[in-house]
mmCIF file of C-alpha atoms and ligand atoms in Angstrom:
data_model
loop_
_atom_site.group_PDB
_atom_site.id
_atom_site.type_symbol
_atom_site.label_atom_id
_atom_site.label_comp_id
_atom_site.label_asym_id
_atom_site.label_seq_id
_atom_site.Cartn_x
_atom_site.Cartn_y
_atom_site.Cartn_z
ATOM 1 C CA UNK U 1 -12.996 171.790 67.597
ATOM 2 C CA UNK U 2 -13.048 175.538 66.477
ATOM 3 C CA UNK U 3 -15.624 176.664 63.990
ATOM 4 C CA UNK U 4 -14.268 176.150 60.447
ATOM 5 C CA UNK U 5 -13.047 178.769 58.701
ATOM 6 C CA UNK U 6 -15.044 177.032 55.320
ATOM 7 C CA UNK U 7 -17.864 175.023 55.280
ATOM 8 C CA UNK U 8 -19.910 173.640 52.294
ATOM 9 C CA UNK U 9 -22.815 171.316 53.782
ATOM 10 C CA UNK U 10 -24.519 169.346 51.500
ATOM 11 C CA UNK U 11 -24.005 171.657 48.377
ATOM 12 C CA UNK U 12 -25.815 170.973 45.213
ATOM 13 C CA UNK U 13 -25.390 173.893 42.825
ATOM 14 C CA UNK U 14 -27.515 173.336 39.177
ATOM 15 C CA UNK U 15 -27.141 175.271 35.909
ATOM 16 C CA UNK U 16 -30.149 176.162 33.606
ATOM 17 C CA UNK U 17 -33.057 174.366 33.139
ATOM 18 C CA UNK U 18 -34.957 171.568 31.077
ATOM 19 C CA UNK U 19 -32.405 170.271 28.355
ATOM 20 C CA UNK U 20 -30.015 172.234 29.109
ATOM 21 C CA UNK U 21 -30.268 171.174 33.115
ATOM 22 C CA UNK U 22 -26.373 170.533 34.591
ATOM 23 C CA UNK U 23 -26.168 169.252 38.328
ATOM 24 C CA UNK U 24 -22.483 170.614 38.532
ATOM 25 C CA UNK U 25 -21.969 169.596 42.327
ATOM 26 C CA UNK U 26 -24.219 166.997 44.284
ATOM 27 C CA UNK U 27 -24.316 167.125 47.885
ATOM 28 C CA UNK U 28 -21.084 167.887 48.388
ATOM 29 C CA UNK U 29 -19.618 168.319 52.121
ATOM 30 C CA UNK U 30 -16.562 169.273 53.330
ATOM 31 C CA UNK U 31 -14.964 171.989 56.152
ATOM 32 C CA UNK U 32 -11.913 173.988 56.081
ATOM 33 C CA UNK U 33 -10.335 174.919 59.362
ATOM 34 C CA UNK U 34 -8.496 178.091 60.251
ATOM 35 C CA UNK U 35 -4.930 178.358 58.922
ATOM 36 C CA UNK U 36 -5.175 174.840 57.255
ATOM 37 C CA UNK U 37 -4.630 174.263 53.558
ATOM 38 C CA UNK U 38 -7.949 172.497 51.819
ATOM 39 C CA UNK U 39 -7.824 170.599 48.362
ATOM 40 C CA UNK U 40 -10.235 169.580 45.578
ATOM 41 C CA UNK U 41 -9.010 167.293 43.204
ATOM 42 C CA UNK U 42 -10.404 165.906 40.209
ATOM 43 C CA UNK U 43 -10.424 165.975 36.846
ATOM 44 C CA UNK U 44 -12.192 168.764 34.393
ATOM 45 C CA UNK U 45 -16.079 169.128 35.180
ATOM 46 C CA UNK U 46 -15.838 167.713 37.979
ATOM 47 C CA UNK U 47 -17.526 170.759 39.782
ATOM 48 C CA UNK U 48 -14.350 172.013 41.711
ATOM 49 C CA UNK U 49 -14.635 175.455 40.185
ATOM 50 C CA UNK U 50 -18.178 175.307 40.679
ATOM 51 C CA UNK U 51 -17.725 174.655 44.865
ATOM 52 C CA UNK U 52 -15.457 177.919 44.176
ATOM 53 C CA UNK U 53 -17.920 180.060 42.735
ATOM 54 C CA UNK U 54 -20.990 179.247 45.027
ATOM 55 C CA UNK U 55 -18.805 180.165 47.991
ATOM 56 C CA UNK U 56 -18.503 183.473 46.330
ATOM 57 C CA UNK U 57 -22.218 183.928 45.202
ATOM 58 C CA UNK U 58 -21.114 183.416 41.305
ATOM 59 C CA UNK U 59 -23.051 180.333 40.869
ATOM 60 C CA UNK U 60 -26.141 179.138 43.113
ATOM 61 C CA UNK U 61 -26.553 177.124 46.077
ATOM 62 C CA UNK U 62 -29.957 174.978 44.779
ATOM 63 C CA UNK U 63 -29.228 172.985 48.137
ATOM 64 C CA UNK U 64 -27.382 172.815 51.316
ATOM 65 C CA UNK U 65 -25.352 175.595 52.090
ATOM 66 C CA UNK U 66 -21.707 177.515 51.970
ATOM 67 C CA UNK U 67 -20.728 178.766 55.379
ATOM 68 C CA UNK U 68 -17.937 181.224 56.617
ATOM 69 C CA UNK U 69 -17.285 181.740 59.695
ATOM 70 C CA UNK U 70 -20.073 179.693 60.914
ATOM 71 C CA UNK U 71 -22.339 181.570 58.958
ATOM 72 C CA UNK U 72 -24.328 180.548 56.014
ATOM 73 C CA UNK U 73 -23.864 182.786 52.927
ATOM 74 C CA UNK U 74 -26.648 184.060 50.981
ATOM 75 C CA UNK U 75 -27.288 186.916 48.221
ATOM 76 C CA UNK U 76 -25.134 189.259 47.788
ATOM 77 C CA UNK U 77 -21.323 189.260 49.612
ATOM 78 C CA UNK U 78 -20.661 191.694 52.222
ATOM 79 C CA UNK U 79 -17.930 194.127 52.069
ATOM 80 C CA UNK U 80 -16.395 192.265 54.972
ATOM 81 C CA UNK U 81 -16.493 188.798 52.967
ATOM 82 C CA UNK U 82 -15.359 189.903 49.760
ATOM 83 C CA UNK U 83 -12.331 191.392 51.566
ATOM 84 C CA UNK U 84 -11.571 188.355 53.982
ATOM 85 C CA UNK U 85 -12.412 185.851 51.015
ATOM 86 C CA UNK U 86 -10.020 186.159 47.647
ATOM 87 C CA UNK U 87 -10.006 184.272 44.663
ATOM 88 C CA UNK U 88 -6.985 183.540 42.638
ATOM 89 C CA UNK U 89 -7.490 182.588 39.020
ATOM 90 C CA UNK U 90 -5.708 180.196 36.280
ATOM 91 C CA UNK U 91 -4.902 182.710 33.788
ATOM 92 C CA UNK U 92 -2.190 185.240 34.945
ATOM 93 C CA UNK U 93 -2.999 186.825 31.507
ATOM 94 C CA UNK U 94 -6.846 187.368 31.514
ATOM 95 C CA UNK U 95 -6.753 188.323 34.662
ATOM 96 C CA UNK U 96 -4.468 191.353 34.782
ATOM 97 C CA UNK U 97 -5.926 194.528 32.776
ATOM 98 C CA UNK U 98 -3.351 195.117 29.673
ATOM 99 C CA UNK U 99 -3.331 198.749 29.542
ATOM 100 C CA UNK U 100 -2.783 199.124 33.384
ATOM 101 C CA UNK U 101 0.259 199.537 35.080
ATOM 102 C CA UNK U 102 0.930 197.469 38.183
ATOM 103 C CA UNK U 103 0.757 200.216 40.136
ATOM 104 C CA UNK U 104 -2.730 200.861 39.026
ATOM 105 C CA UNK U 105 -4.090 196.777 39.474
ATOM 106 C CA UNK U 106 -3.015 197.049 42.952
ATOM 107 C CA UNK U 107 -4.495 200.296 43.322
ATOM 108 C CA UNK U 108 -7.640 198.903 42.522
ATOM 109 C CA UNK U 109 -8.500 196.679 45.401
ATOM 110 C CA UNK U 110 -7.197 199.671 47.337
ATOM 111 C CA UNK U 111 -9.846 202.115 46.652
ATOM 112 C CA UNK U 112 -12.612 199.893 46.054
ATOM 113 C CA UNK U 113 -12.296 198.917 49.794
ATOM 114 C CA UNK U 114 -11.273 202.309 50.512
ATOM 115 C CA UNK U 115 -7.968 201.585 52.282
ATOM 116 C CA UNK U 116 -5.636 204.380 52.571
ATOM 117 C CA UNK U 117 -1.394 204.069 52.992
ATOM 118 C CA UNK U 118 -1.667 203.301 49.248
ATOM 119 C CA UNK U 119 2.386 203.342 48.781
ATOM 120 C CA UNK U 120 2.967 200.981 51.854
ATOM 121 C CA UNK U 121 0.833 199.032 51.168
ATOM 122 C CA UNK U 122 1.633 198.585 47.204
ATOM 123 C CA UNK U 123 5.521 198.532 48.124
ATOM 124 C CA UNK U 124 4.586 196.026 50.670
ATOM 125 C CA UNK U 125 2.816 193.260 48.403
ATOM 126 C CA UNK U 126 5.374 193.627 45.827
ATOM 127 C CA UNK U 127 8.005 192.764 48.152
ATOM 128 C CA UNK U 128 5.797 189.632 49.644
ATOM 129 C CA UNK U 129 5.305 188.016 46.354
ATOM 130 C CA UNK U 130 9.239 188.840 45.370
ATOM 131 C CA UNK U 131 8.873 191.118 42.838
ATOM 132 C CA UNK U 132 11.187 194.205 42.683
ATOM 133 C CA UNK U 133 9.672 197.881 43.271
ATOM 134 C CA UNK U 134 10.403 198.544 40.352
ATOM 135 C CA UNK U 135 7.665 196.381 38.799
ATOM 136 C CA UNK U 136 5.409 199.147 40.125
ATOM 137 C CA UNK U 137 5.447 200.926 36.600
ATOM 138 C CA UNK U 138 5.442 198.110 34.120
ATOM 139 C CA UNK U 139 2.500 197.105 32.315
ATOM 140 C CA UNK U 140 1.177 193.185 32.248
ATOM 141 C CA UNK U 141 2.960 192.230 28.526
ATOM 142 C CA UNK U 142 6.556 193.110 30.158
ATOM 143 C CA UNK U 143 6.062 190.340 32.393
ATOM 144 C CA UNK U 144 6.577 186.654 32.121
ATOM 145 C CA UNK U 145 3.538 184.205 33.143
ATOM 146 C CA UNK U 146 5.276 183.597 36.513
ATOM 147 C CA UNK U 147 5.917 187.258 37.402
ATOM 148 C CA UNK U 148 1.815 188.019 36.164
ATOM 149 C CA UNK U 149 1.260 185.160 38.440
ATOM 150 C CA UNK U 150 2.674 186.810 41.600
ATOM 151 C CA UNK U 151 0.908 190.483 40.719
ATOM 152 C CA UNK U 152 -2.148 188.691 40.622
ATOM 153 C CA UNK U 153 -1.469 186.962 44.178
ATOM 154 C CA UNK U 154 -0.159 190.396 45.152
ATOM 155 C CA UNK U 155 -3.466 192.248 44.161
ATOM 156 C CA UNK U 156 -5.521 189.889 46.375
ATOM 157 C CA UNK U 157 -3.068 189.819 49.516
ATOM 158 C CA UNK U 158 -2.845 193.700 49.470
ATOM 159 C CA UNK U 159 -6.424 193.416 51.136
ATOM 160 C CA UNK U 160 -4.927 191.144 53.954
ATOM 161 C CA UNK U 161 -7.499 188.807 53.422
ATOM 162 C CA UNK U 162 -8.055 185.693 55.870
ATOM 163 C CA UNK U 163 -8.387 182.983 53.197
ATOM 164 C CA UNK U 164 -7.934 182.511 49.550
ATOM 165 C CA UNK U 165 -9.731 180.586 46.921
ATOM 166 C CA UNK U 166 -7.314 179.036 44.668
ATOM 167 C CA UNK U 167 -8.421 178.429 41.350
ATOM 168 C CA UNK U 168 -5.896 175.990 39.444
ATOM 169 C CA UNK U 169 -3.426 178.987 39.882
ATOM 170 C CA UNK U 170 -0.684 177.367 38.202
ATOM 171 C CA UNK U 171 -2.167 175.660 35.704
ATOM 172 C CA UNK U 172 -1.122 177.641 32.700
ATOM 173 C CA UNK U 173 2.495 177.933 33.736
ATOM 174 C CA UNK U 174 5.477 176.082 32.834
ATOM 175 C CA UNK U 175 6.628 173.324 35.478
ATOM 176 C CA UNK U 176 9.365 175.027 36.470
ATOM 177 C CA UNK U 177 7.898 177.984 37.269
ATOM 178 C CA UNK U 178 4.715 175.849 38.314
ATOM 179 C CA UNK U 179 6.967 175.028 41.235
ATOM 180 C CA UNK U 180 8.136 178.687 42.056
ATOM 181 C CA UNK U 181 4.403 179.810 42.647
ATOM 182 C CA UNK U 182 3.616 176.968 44.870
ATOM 183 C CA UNK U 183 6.543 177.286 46.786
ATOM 184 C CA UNK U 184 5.510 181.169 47.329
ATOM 185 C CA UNK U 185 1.855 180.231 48.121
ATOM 186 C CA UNK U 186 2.699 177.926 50.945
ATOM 187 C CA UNK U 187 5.563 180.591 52.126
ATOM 188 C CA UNK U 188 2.924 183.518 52.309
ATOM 189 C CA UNK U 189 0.478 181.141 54.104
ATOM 190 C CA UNK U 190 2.388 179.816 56.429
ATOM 191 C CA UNK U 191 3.945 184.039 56.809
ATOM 192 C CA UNK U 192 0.155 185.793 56.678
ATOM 193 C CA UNK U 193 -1.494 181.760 58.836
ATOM 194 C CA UNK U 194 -3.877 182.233 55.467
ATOM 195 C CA UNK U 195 -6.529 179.418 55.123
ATOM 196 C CA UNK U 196 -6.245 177.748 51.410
ATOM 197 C CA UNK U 197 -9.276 176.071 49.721
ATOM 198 C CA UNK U 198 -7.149 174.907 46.567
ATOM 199 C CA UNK U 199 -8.673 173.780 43.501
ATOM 200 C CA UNK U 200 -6.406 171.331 41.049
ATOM 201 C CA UNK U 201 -6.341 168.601 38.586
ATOM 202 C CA UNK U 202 -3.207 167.608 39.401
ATOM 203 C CA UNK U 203 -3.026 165.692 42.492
ATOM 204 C CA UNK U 204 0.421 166.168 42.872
ATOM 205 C CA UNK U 205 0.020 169.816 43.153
ATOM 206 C CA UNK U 206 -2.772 169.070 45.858
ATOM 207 C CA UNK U 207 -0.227 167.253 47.345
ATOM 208 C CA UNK U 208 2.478 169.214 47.414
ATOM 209 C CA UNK U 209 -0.061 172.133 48.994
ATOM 210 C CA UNK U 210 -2.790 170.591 50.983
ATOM 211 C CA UNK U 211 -3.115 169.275 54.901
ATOM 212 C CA UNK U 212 -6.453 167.666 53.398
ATOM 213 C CA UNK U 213 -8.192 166.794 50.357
ATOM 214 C CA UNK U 214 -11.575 165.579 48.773
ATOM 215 C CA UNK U 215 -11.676 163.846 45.630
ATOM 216 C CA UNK U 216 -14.191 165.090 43.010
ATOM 217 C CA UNK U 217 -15.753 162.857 40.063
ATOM 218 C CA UNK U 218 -18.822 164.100 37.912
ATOM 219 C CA UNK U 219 -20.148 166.453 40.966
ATOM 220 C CA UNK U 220 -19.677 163.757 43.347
ATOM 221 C CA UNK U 221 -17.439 163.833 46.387
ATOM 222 C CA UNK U 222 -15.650 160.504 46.340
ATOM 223 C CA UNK U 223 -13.456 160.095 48.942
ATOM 224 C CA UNK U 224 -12.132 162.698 51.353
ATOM 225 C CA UNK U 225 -7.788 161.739 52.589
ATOM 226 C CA UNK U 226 -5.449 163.920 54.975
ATOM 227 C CA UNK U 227 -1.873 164.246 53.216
ATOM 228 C CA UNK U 228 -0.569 161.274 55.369
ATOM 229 C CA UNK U 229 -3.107 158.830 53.657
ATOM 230 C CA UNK U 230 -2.059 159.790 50.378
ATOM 231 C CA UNK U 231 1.295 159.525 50.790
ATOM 232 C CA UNK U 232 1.134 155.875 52.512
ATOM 233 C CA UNK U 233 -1.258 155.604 49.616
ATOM 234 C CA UNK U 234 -4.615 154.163 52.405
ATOM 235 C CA UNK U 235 -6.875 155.393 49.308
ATOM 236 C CA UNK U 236 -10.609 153.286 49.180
ATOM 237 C CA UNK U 237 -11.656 154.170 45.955
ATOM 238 C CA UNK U 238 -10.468 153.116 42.468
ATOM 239 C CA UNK U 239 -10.718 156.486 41.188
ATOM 240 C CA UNK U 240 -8.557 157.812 43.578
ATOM 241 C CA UNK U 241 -6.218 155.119 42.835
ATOM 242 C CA UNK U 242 -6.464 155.738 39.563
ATOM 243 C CA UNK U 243 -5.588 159.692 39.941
ATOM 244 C CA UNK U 244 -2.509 158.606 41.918
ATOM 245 C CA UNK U 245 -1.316 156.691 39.649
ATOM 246 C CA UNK U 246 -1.843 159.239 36.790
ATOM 247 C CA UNK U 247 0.635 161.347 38.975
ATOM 248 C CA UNK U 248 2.909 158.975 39.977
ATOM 249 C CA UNK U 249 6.297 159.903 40.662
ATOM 250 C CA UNK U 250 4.966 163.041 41.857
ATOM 251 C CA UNK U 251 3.105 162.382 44.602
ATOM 252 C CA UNK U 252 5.442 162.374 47.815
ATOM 253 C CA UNK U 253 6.230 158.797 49.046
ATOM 254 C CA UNK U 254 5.486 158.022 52.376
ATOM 255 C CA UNK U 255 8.170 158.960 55.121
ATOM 256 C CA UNK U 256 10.600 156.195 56.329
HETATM 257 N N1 ADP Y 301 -22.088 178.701 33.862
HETATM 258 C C1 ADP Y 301 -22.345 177.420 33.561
HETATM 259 N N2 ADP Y 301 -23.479 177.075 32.939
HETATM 260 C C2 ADP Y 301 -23.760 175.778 32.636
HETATM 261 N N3 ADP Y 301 -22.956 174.742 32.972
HETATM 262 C C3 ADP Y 301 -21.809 175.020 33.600
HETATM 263 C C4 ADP Y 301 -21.434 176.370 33.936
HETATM 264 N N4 ADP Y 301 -20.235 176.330 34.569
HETATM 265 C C5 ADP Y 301 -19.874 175.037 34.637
HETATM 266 N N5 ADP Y 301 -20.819 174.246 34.049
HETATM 267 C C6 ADP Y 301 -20.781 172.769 33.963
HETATM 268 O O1 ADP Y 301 -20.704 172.274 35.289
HETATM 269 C C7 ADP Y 301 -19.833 171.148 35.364
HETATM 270 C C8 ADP Y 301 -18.715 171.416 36.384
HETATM 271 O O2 ADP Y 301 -17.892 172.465 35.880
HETATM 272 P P1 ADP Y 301 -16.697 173.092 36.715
HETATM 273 O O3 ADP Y 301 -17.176 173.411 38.067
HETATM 274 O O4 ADP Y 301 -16.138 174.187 35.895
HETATM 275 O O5 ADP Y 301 -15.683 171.857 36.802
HETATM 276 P P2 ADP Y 301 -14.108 171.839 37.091
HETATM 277 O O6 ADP Y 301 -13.722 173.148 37.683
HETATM 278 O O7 ADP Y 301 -13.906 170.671 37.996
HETATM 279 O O8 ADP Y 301 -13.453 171.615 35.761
HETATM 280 C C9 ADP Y 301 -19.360 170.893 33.945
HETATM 281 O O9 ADP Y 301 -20.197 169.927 33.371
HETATM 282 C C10 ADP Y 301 -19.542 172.232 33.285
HETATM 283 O O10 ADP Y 301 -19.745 172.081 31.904
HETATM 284 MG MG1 MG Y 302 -12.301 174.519 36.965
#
């Protein structure tokens, strides 16, 4: 067995204190290995995001531990990390800077991490997510959700990163276009052998993306399934029953 890429060992992550005391995630566990596709289902505040953000030192480890690499993360991210380790967000509008040009948001990354070959490298991610060059000097508004989308997923793969965290990132778009984006993300992993830890609702998204998955209720991991479980439907727990049949029709029958 190789290290995994991912680990999260017995994470319990907790928000403020006295009343206002949230256990978000509970001794959660669960590994990610290299160049698979990873998914957390479950429905909203369930602690998904949460698993997300301790990974990337936005919200605390009060127990366990997050591992990369086969090394446990703590304080602040090294340069190294935050380059191998992206995040991909929901909102394809909050996310993108209104007054900057695309050239300029994938610029950014650029610089921070003090890459050179800017023009390659821009011209390069444009043409991975299928956007025309001559996005390059449009501003956010003069794109549609599922064009913002791919800048977004641009901006982060312009680092060449190792594994993105995948934050409902196609949540806010129409189904159609829902469809486009996934299609893309498993095309540029299987094209870049990226690692996905993919956060969803929807467990037909999960579905459609993920080579495993662990089921999430109230903090809680409930049941942890590989794709050919779900789709011969050898699910234990209610709730898991329960979410597939919330999405049925979606989720992929089994093969015959
Ligand atoms: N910064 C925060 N401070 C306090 N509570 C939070 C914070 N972020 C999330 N929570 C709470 O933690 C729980 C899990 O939230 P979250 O991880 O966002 O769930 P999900 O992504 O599955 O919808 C929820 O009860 C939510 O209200
Ligand atoms: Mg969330």
């Amino acid at each position: 067995m190789s290290v995994p890429r991912i680990a999260v060992d017995a994470l319990t992550t907790v928000y403020g204190e006295g009343a206002r005391r949230v256990e978000a995630v509970k001794a959660v566990s669960f590994s990610v290995e290299p160049g698979t596709a990873f998914g957390l289902v479950g429905e909203s505040g369930s602690g998904k995001s949460t698993v997300l953000r301790a990974l990337c030192g936005l919200a605390p480890v009060s127990g366990g531990r997050v591992l990369f690499d086969g090394e446990a993360l703590s304080g602040r991210r090294s340069r190294a990390f935050t380059r191998q380790v992206q995040m991909v967000f929901q909102d394809p509008y909050g996310s993108l800077h209104p007054r900057h040009t695309i050239d300029r948001i994938l610029s950014e990354p650029l610089s921070i991490h003090g890459l050179s070959d800017r023009d390659r490298r821009i011209e390069a991610a444009l043409a991975d997510v299928g956007l025309d060059p001559a996005f390059r000097f449009r501003l956010p508004h003069q794109l549609s959700g599922g064009q913002r989308q791919r800048v977004a997923i641009a901006r982060v793969l312009i680092l060449e990163p190792s594994v993105l965290l995948l934050d409902e990132p196609t949540s806010a778009l129409d189904a159609s276009i829902q469809a486009e984006i996934l299609n893309l993300l498993a095309r540029l992993r299987r094209e870049h052998g990226l690692t996905y830890l993919f956060v969803s609702h929807d467990l037909a998204v999960i579905d459609h993306m993920c080579d495993r998955l662990l089921v999430m209720r109230a903090g809680e991991a409930v049941e942890e399934l590989d794709a050919e479980a779900l789709a011969t439907r050898q699910v234990e727990s209610a709730y898991t029953q329960a979410l597939m049949k919330a999405s049925e029709g979606f989720v992929r029958p089994a093969a015959v």
